[in-house]
């Protein structure tokens, strides 16, 4: 019989499991669940044999039913600017990427939610990779634990301050597993990330935005990337299914329920979406719901048909938005030299898989 994966359990599920499958009474199952949860998620102890103060017999019993094994690091790259990209090997051999972007002493971890992606956004490297499958909750959680181990981030002051679901895949096409992983992240007995420290980024799956407003309750980022439907359809085919009017409605609802502005992600592509007219249309759009804008410098990747906007155009675009009174930031490209920057994540997995096949 296949063992349960520890990192798929929510706190209450673990308690019930210990009660039902290990025949512990209510008080004991609660106490043991709390101890194990803290070992793993607060203290960073990954081997059950290293859990102190637990009876040997209990450890032996739990090992028969639950696996605590982790996915492994296939490759690690560190950029000149400190960005780190890990390529993780999942239990079925698929590969997925996780990226740490430092800002001073702390930083943001970008996690993946799928192997590959179905959405095929034209400027995105991941979109060129075939969709393989959704990640399990445990595979999402392990990305965070592995990064914390690597960064020795088990002190009270966290190095990984923010977690963003902006890696490979569309999180809302893996809604249930993403939601469960966020509940684990938020649990105060363990990793204890507040809702403002977590951001889920969607390419605009409107029906799930409504659902997430009530069930996920974190910050929300919308990959907008164009201010009008005609431009957006060309670079993001999902816009044919859920257009900008749909997104304005669902994002307005999300902002209303969660009382937070929506982050709009906008990658500047030369002669595509970086004109003065685009900036003016974007300003109109931003007036329709509470939002703030993240302008992103485009990172080219091999084979892409788009180019980054030049500095003068970026400055002009930025200033037009700023002068309109909207909140705007310009995200400097990080990790570009290791293909770890936004829109560049495509597992070298494919390359590595191919080379493994050929060996
Ligand atoms: S930008 Fe996001 S949604 Fe679009 S193809 Fe890339 S990973 Fe998928």
Short mmCIF file of C-alpha atoms and ligand atoms in Angstrom, two decimals:
data_model
loop_
_atom_site.label_atom_id
_atom_site.label_comp_id
_atom_site.label_asym_id
_atom_site.label_seq_id
_atom_site.Cartn_x
_atom_site.Cartn_y
_atom_site.Cartn_z
CA UNK A 1 0.00 0.00 0.00
CA UNK A 2 1.31 3.43 -0.91
CA UNK A 3 2.16 5.56 2.08
CA UNK A 4 0.59 8.96 2.67
CA UNK A 5 2.82 11.91 1.99
CA UNK A 6 3.20 14.05 5.09
CA UNK A 7 3.29 17.28 3.08
CA UNK A 8 -0.22 16.63 1.73
CA UNK A 9 -1.75 16.81 5.21
CA UNK A 10 -3.37 19.85 6.64
CA UNK A 11 -3.05 20.23 10.40
CA UNK A 12 -6.52 18.92 11.21
CA UNK A 13 -6.20 16.10 8.71
CA UNK A 14 -3.02 14.97 10.45
CA UNK A 15 -4.80 14.91 13.80
CA UNK A 16 -7.65 12.79 12.38
CA UNK A 17 -5.17 10.48 10.68
CA UNK A 18 -3.29 9.85 13.89
CA UNK A 19 -6.54 9.18 15.70
CA UNK A 20 -8.02 6.84 13.10
CA UNK A 21 -5.00 5.11 11.57
CA UNK A 22 -2.70 5.00 14.58
CA UNK A 23 -5.49 4.52 17.12
CA UNK A 24 -4.47 7.44 19.32
CA UNK A 25 -7.07 8.98 21.60
CA UNK A 26 -8.21 12.54 21.00
CA UNK A 27 -5.78 14.16 23.43
CA UNK A 28 -2.76 12.15 22.25
CA UNK A 29 -3.49 12.61 18.54
CA UNK A 30 -3.72 16.36 19.08
CA UNK A 31 -0.48 16.45 21.04
CA UNK A 32 1.46 14.26 18.60
CA UNK A 33 0.15 16.17 15.56
CA UNK A 34 1.26 19.41 17.14
CA UNK A 35 4.74 18.04 17.95
CA UNK A 36 5.33 16.64 14.47
CA UNK A 37 3.96 19.73 12.76
CA UNK A 38 6.33 21.94 14.75
CA UNK A 39 9.34 19.71 14.10
CA UNK A 40 8.76 19.90 10.37
CA UNK A 41 7.32 23.35 9.80
CA UNK A 42 8.75 25.43 12.67
CA UNK A 43 12.11 23.82 13.43
CA UNK A 44 13.01 22.46 10.01
CA UNK A 45 13.71 18.90 11.18
CA UNK A 46 13.07 16.67 8.20
CA UNK A 47 14.02 13.19 9.48
CA UNK A 48 11.54 11.56 11.81
CA UNK A 49 14.39 9.76 13.57
CA UNK A 50 15.60 13.18 14.67
CA UNK A 51 12.28 14.12 16.28
CA UNK A 52 13.08 14.37 19.95
CA UNK A 53 10.70 13.44 22.77
CA UNK A 54 8.65 11.02 20.68
CA UNK A 55 8.36 7.38 21.76
CA UNK A 56 10.30 4.96 19.55
CA UNK A 57 7.24 2.78 18.99
CA UNK A 58 5.20 5.76 17.77
CA UNK A 59 7.99 6.72 15.35
CA UNK A 60 8.11 3.19 13.98
CA UNK A 61 4.33 3.09 13.54
CA UNK A 62 4.10 6.42 11.81
CA UNK A 63 6.96 5.56 9.44
CA UNK A 64 4.92 2.60 8.22
CA UNK A 65 2.04 4.85 7.20
CA UNK A 66 3.52 8.23 6.28
CA UNK A 67 6.51 9.16 4.18
CA UNK A 68 8.52 12.26 5.03
CA UNK A 69 10.85 11.88 2.04
CA UNK A 70 11.55 14.99 0.00
CA UNK A 71 11.95 15.66 -3.68
CA UNK A 72 15.57 16.14 -4.66
CA UNK A 73 17.59 18.97 -6.15
CA UNK A 74 18.61 18.10 -9.69
CA UNK A 75 20.39 21.35 -10.34
CA UNK A 76 21.04 24.67 -8.62
CA UNK A 77 22.07 27.92 -10.29
CA UNK A 78 23.00 31.17 -8.63
CA UNK A 79 22.81 34.43 -10.54
CA UNK A 80 25.33 37.25 -10.21
CA UNK A 81 22.58 39.30 -8.51
CA UNK A 82 22.01 36.58 -5.88
CA UNK A 83 18.88 35.04 -7.43
CA UNK A 84 18.89 31.26 -6.94
CA UNK A 85 17.05 28.80 -9.15
CA UNK A 86 16.54 25.19 -8.12
CA UNK A 87 15.46 22.53 -10.51
CA UNK A 88 13.68 19.90 -8.43
CA UNK A 89 13.14 16.30 -9.41
CA UNK A 90 9.70 15.00 -8.46
CA UNK A 91 9.05 11.39 -7.52
CA UNK A 92 7.84 10.52 -11.03
CA UNK A 93 10.94 12.05 -12.61
CA UNK A 94 9.29 15.27 -13.76
CA UNK A 95 11.19 18.46 -13.06
CA UNK A 96 9.97 21.75 -11.72
CA UNK A 97 11.57 25.09 -10.88
CA UNK A 98 11.63 27.26 -7.78
CA UNK A 99 13.34 30.64 -7.63
CA UNK A 100 14.54 32.77 -4.70
CA UNK A 101 14.88 36.48 -5.41
CA UNK A 102 16.78 38.32 -2.68
CA UNK A 103 16.13 41.91 -1.65
CA UNK A 104 18.79 42.75 0.91
CA UNK A 105 18.75 40.24 3.76
CA UNK A 106 15.31 38.86 2.94
CA UNK A 107 13.61 37.87 -0.27
CA UNK A 108 10.74 36.35 -2.18
CA UNK A 109 10.32 32.74 -3.18
CA UNK A 110 8.58 32.04 -6.47
CA UNK A 111 6.96 28.60 -6.58
CA UNK A 112 5.50 26.57 -9.42
CA UNK A 113 2.02 25.06 -9.43
CA UNK A 114 2.13 22.86 -12.55
CA UNK A 115 4.69 21.02 -14.64
CA UNK A 116 4.44 23.07 -17.83
CA UNK A 117 1.43 25.25 -18.63
CA UNK A 118 -1.56 25.10 -20.97
CA UNK A 119 -1.95 28.80 -21.51
CA UNK A 120 0.72 29.54 -24.05
CA UNK A 121 1.26 33.24 -23.33
CA UNK A 122 3.43 34.27 -26.23
CA UNK A 123 6.13 36.06 -24.28
CA UNK A 124 6.51 33.33 -21.67
CA UNK A 125 9.12 30.64 -21.81
CA UNK A 126 7.07 28.23 -19.68
CA UNK A 127 4.18 28.57 -22.13
CA UNK A 128 6.30 26.91 -24.80
CA UNK A 129 6.62 23.82 -22.65
CA UNK A 130 4.01 21.11 -22.93
CA UNK A 131 1.64 20.84 -20.00
CA UNK A 132 2.47 17.67 -18.14
CA UNK A 133 0.42 17.70 -14.95
CA UNK A 134 -0.73 19.57 -11.88
CA UNK A 135 1.54 19.52 -8.87
CA UNK A 136 0.35 17.77 -5.72
CA UNK A 137 -0.02 19.89 -2.59
CA UNK A 138 3.02 18.09 -1.17
CA UNK A 139 5.10 19.03 -4.23
CA UNK A 140 4.25 22.70 -3.77
CA UNK A 141 5.02 22.61 -0.03
CA UNK A 142 8.31 20.80 -0.60
CA UNK A 143 9.52 23.60 -2.88
CA UNK A 144 9.25 25.92 0.12
CA UNK A 145 10.84 23.51 2.60
CA UNK A 146 13.74 22.72 0.27
CA UNK A 147 14.38 26.42 -0.30
CA UNK A 148 14.23 27.08 3.46
CA UNK A 149 16.77 24.29 4.09
CA UNK A 150 19.04 25.60 1.36
CA UNK A 151 18.88 29.14 2.71
CA UNK A 152 19.10 27.98 6.35
CA UNK A 153 15.90 29.85 6.95
CA UNK A 154 14.65 28.30 10.18
CA UNK A 155 15.10 31.24 12.55
CA UNK A 156 12.22 33.41 13.79
CA UNK A 157 13.19 36.23 11.42
CA UNK A 158 12.39 34.72 8.04
CA UNK A 159 14.69 35.11 5.05
CA UNK A 160 11.86 34.08 2.74
CA UNK A 161 9.45 36.86 3.65
CA UNK A 162 7.10 36.53 0.72
CA UNK A 163 5.89 33.60 -1.32
CA UNK A 164 4.51 34.13 -4.78
CA UNK A 165 2.75 31.56 -6.94
CA UNK A 166 4.28 32.92 -10.12
CA UNK A 167 6.47 30.07 -11.27
CA UNK A 168 5.55 27.50 -13.86
CA UNK A 169 1.84 26.99 -14.45
CA UNK A 170 -1.51 28.69 -13.89
CA UNK A 171 -2.29 28.27 -10.15
CA UNK A 172 -6.06 28.50 -10.66
CA UNK A 173 -6.00 25.52 -13.02
CA UNK A 174 -4.72 23.57 -10.02
CA UNK A 175 -7.09 25.28 -7.63
CA UNK A 176 -7.64 22.65 -4.92
CA UNK A 177 -3.97 21.73 -4.46
CA UNK A 178 -2.88 25.36 -4.49
CA UNK A 179 -5.59 26.24 -1.96
CA UNK A 180 -4.52 23.40 0.32
CA UNK A 181 -0.86 24.40 0.12
CA UNK A 182 -1.82 27.95 1.12
CA UNK A 183 -3.77 26.70 4.13
CA UNK A 184 -0.62 24.83 5.22
CA UNK A 185 1.52 27.93 4.68
CA UNK A 186 -0.85 30.06 6.72
CA UNK A 187 -1.05 27.66 9.68
CA UNK A 188 0.20 29.52 12.73
CA UNK A 189 1.64 26.42 14.43
CA UNK A 190 3.98 25.94 11.49
CA UNK A 191 5.20 28.11 8.64
CA UNK A 192 2.88 30.94 9.66
CA UNK A 193 2.77 33.10 6.53
CA UNK A 194 0.11 35.80 6.79
CA UNK A 195 -2.24 36.40 3.83
CA UNK A 196 -0.33 39.56 2.90
CA UNK A 197 2.91 37.58 2.58
CA UNK A 198 1.45 35.27 -0.08
CA UNK A 199 0.52 36.28 -3.60
CA UNK A 200 -1.20 34.11 -6.16
CA UNK A 201 -0.71 35.21 -9.73
CA UNK A 202 -3.26 34.35 -12.40
CA UNK A 203 -3.30 34.89 -16.13
CA UNK A 204 -6.97 35.75 -15.65
CA UNK A 205 -9.13 32.70 -14.97
CA UNK A 206 -12.13 34.77 -14.06
CA UNK A 207 -14.46 32.18 -12.41
CA UNK A 208 -11.67 31.03 -10.08
CA UNK A 209 -10.89 34.63 -9.11
CA UNK A 210 -14.39 34.81 -7.57
CA UNK A 211 -13.83 31.50 -5.80
CA UNK A 212 -10.37 32.46 -4.57
CA UNK A 213 -11.73 35.69 -3.09
CA UNK A 214 -13.53 33.63 -0.46
CA UNK A 215 -11.51 30.44 -0.30
CA UNK A 216 -7.86 31.44 -0.78
CA UNK A 217 -7.71 34.97 0.61
CA UNK A 218 -4.18 36.06 -0.16
CA UNK A 219 -2.89 38.93 -2.27
CA UNK A 220 -3.81 38.51 -5.92
CA UNK A 221 -1.72 39.42 -8.95
CA UNK A 222 -3.26 39.57 -12.39
CA UNK A 223 -0.95 39.08 -15.37
CA UNK A 224 -2.56 41.78 -17.45
CA UNK A 225 0.22 42.71 -19.89
CA UNK A 226 -2.06 44.69 -22.23
CA UNK A 227 -4.68 47.41 -21.73
CA UNK A 228 -7.06 46.39 -24.54
CA UNK A 229 -8.58 43.11 -25.69
CA UNK A 230 -7.09 43.24 -29.20
CA UNK A 231 -3.51 43.48 -27.91
CA UNK A 232 -4.09 41.07 -25.04
CA UNK A 233 -5.58 38.40 -27.30
CA UNK A 234 -2.47 38.46 -29.44
CA UNK A 235 -0.09 37.84 -26.56
CA UNK A 236 -2.35 35.94 -24.15
CA UNK A 237 -4.79 33.55 -25.85
CA UNK A 238 -6.75 33.12 -22.58
CA UNK A 239 -8.17 36.58 -23.21
CA UNK A 240 -10.48 35.02 -25.84
CA UNK A 241 -12.13 33.07 -23.03
CA UNK A 242 -12.08 35.71 -20.28
CA UNK A 243 -11.71 39.21 -21.59
CA UNK A 244 -10.69 42.39 -19.81
CA UNK A 245 -14.29 43.30 -18.89
CA UNK A 246 -14.65 39.88 -17.17
CA UNK A 247 -11.40 40.46 -15.31
CA UNK A 248 -12.39 43.91 -14.12
CA UNK A 249 -15.56 42.42 -12.60
CA UNK A 250 -13.88 39.45 -10.92
CA UNK A 251 -10.92 41.49 -9.67
CA UNK A 252 -13.23 44.19 -8.29
CA UNK A 253 -15.01 41.49 -6.30
CA UNK A 254 -11.69 40.04 -5.09
CA UNK A 255 -10.48 43.46 -3.95
CA UNK A 256 -13.81 44.13 -2.22
CA UNK A 257 -13.79 40.84 -0.28
CA UNK A 258 -10.10 40.94 0.66
CA UNK A 259 -9.75 44.70 1.08
CA UNK A 260 -6.48 44.71 -0.83
CA UNK A 261 -5.46 46.27 -4.10
CA UNK A 262 -4.85 43.84 -6.96
CA UNK A 263 -1.28 43.78 -8.35
CA UNK A 264 -1.34 44.19 -12.09
CA UNK A 265 1.66 42.60 -13.78
CA UNK A 266 2.63 44.27 -17.04
CA UNK A 267 5.69 43.14 -18.97
CA UNK A 268 6.85 45.82 -21.40
CA UNK A 269 7.32 44.49 -24.94
CA UNK A 270 8.86 46.71 -27.57
CA UNK A 271 6.26 48.08 -30.03
CA UNK A 272 3.58 45.74 -28.69
CA UNK A 273 2.21 47.21 -25.47
CA UNK A 274 4.58 50.06 -24.61
CA UNK A 275 3.13 53.04 -26.52
CA UNK A 276 1.78 56.25 -25.02
CA UNK A 277 -1.73 55.17 -26.13
CA UNK A 278 -1.29 51.92 -24.21
CA UNK A 279 -0.26 53.84 -21.09
CA UNK A 280 -3.34 56.06 -21.40
CA UNK A 281 -5.67 53.08 -21.87
CA UNK A 282 -4.04 51.42 -18.90
CA UNK A 283 -4.69 54.48 -16.76
CA UNK A 284 -8.39 54.33 -17.72
CA UNK A 285 -8.51 50.65 -16.87
CA UNK A 286 -6.79 51.20 -13.52
CA UNK A 287 -9.53 53.66 -12.58
CA UNK A 288 -12.10 50.85 -12.65
CA UNK A 289 -10.98 48.83 -9.60
CA UNK A 290 -8.49 49.10 -6.72
CA UNK A 291 -5.16 48.09 -8.16
CA UNK A 292 -1.47 48.93 -8.39
CA UNK A 293 0.87 48.32 -11.23
CA UNK A 294 4.07 46.34 -11.47
CA UNK A 295 5.89 47.15 -14.68
CA UNK A 296 8.35 44.44 -15.62
CA UNK A 297 11.30 44.61 -17.93
CA UNK A 298 11.06 41.80 -20.43
CA UNK A 299 13.73 39.11 -20.25
CA UNK A 300 14.40 37.62 -23.62
CA UNK A 301 14.91 33.88 -23.91
CA UNK A 302 16.21 31.80 -26.80
CA UNK A 303 13.75 31.69 -29.70
CA UNK A 304 11.34 34.39 -28.49
CA UNK A 305 9.89 36.87 -31.03
CA UNK A 306 9.67 39.83 -28.67
CA UNK A 307 12.21 42.38 -27.55
CA UNK A 308 12.45 44.39 -24.36
CA UNK A 309 11.35 48.03 -24.57
CA UNK A 310 14.18 50.51 -24.50
CA UNK A 311 14.98 52.52 -21.40
CA UNK A 312 13.53 55.78 -22.68
CA UNK A 313 10.19 54.13 -23.51
CA UNK A 314 10.07 52.40 -20.14
CA UNK A 315 10.74 55.68 -18.30
CA UNK A 316 8.07 57.50 -20.32
CA UNK A 317 5.50 54.76 -19.70
CA UNK A 318 6.34 54.67 -16.01
CA UNK A 319 6.07 58.44 -15.64
CA UNK A 320 2.71 58.62 -17.41
CA UNK A 321 1.24 56.11 -14.98
CA UNK A 322 2.86 57.77 -11.99
CA UNK A 323 1.62 61.22 -12.96
CA UNK A 324 -1.93 59.83 -13.17
CA UNK A 325 -1.78 59.26 -9.40
CA UNK A 326 -1.71 55.46 -9.61
CA UNK A 327 0.78 53.34 -7.66
CA UNK A 328 3.40 51.97 -10.01
CA UNK A 329 6.69 50.16 -9.49
CA UNK A 330 9.24 49.08 -12.02
CA UNK A 331 10.55 45.64 -11.33
CA UNK A 332 14.13 45.39 -12.36
CA UNK A 333 14.89 42.18 -13.98
CA UNK A 334 16.65 39.71 -11.67
CA UNK A 335 18.16 36.37 -12.40
CA UNK A 336 18.19 36.98 -16.14
CA UNK A 337 21.56 35.29 -16.56
CA UNK A 338 20.19 31.99 -15.22
CA UNK A 339 16.79 32.14 -16.95
CA UNK A 340 15.24 32.56 -13.55
CA UNK A 341 13.48 35.82 -14.23
CA UNK A 342 9.80 36.38 -14.72
CA UNK A 343 8.46 34.65 -17.81
CA UNK A 344 11.73 32.81 -18.31
CA UNK A 345 10.95 29.75 -16.26
CA UNK A 346 10.90 26.78 -18.43
CA UNK A 347 12.50 23.88 -16.99
CA UNK A 348 15.75 23.22 -18.42
CA UNK A 349 14.00 20.04 -17.42
CA UNK A 350 13.15 19.40 -20.99
CA UNK A 351 16.75 19.80 -22.03
CA UNK A 352 17.96 17.65 -19.15
CA UNK A 353 15.28 15.03 -19.78
CA UNK A 354 16.31 14.86 -23.39
CA UNK A 355 19.96 14.50 -22.49
CA UNK A 356 19.11 11.74 -19.97
CA UNK A 357 17.15 9.96 -22.67
CA UNK A 358 20.04 10.21 -25.05
CA UNK A 359 22.56 8.86 -22.57
S1 LIG B 1 2.74 33.52 -18.17
FE1 LIG B 1 1.99 32.04 -16.65
S2 LIG B 1 -0.01 31.43 -17.49
FE2 LIG B 1 1.11 32.35 -19.20
S3 LIG B 1 2.14 30.62 -20.22
FE3 LIG B 1 3.56 31.48 -18.72
S4 LIG B 1 3.28 30.21 -16.89
FE4 LIG B 1 1.48 29.90 -18.19
#
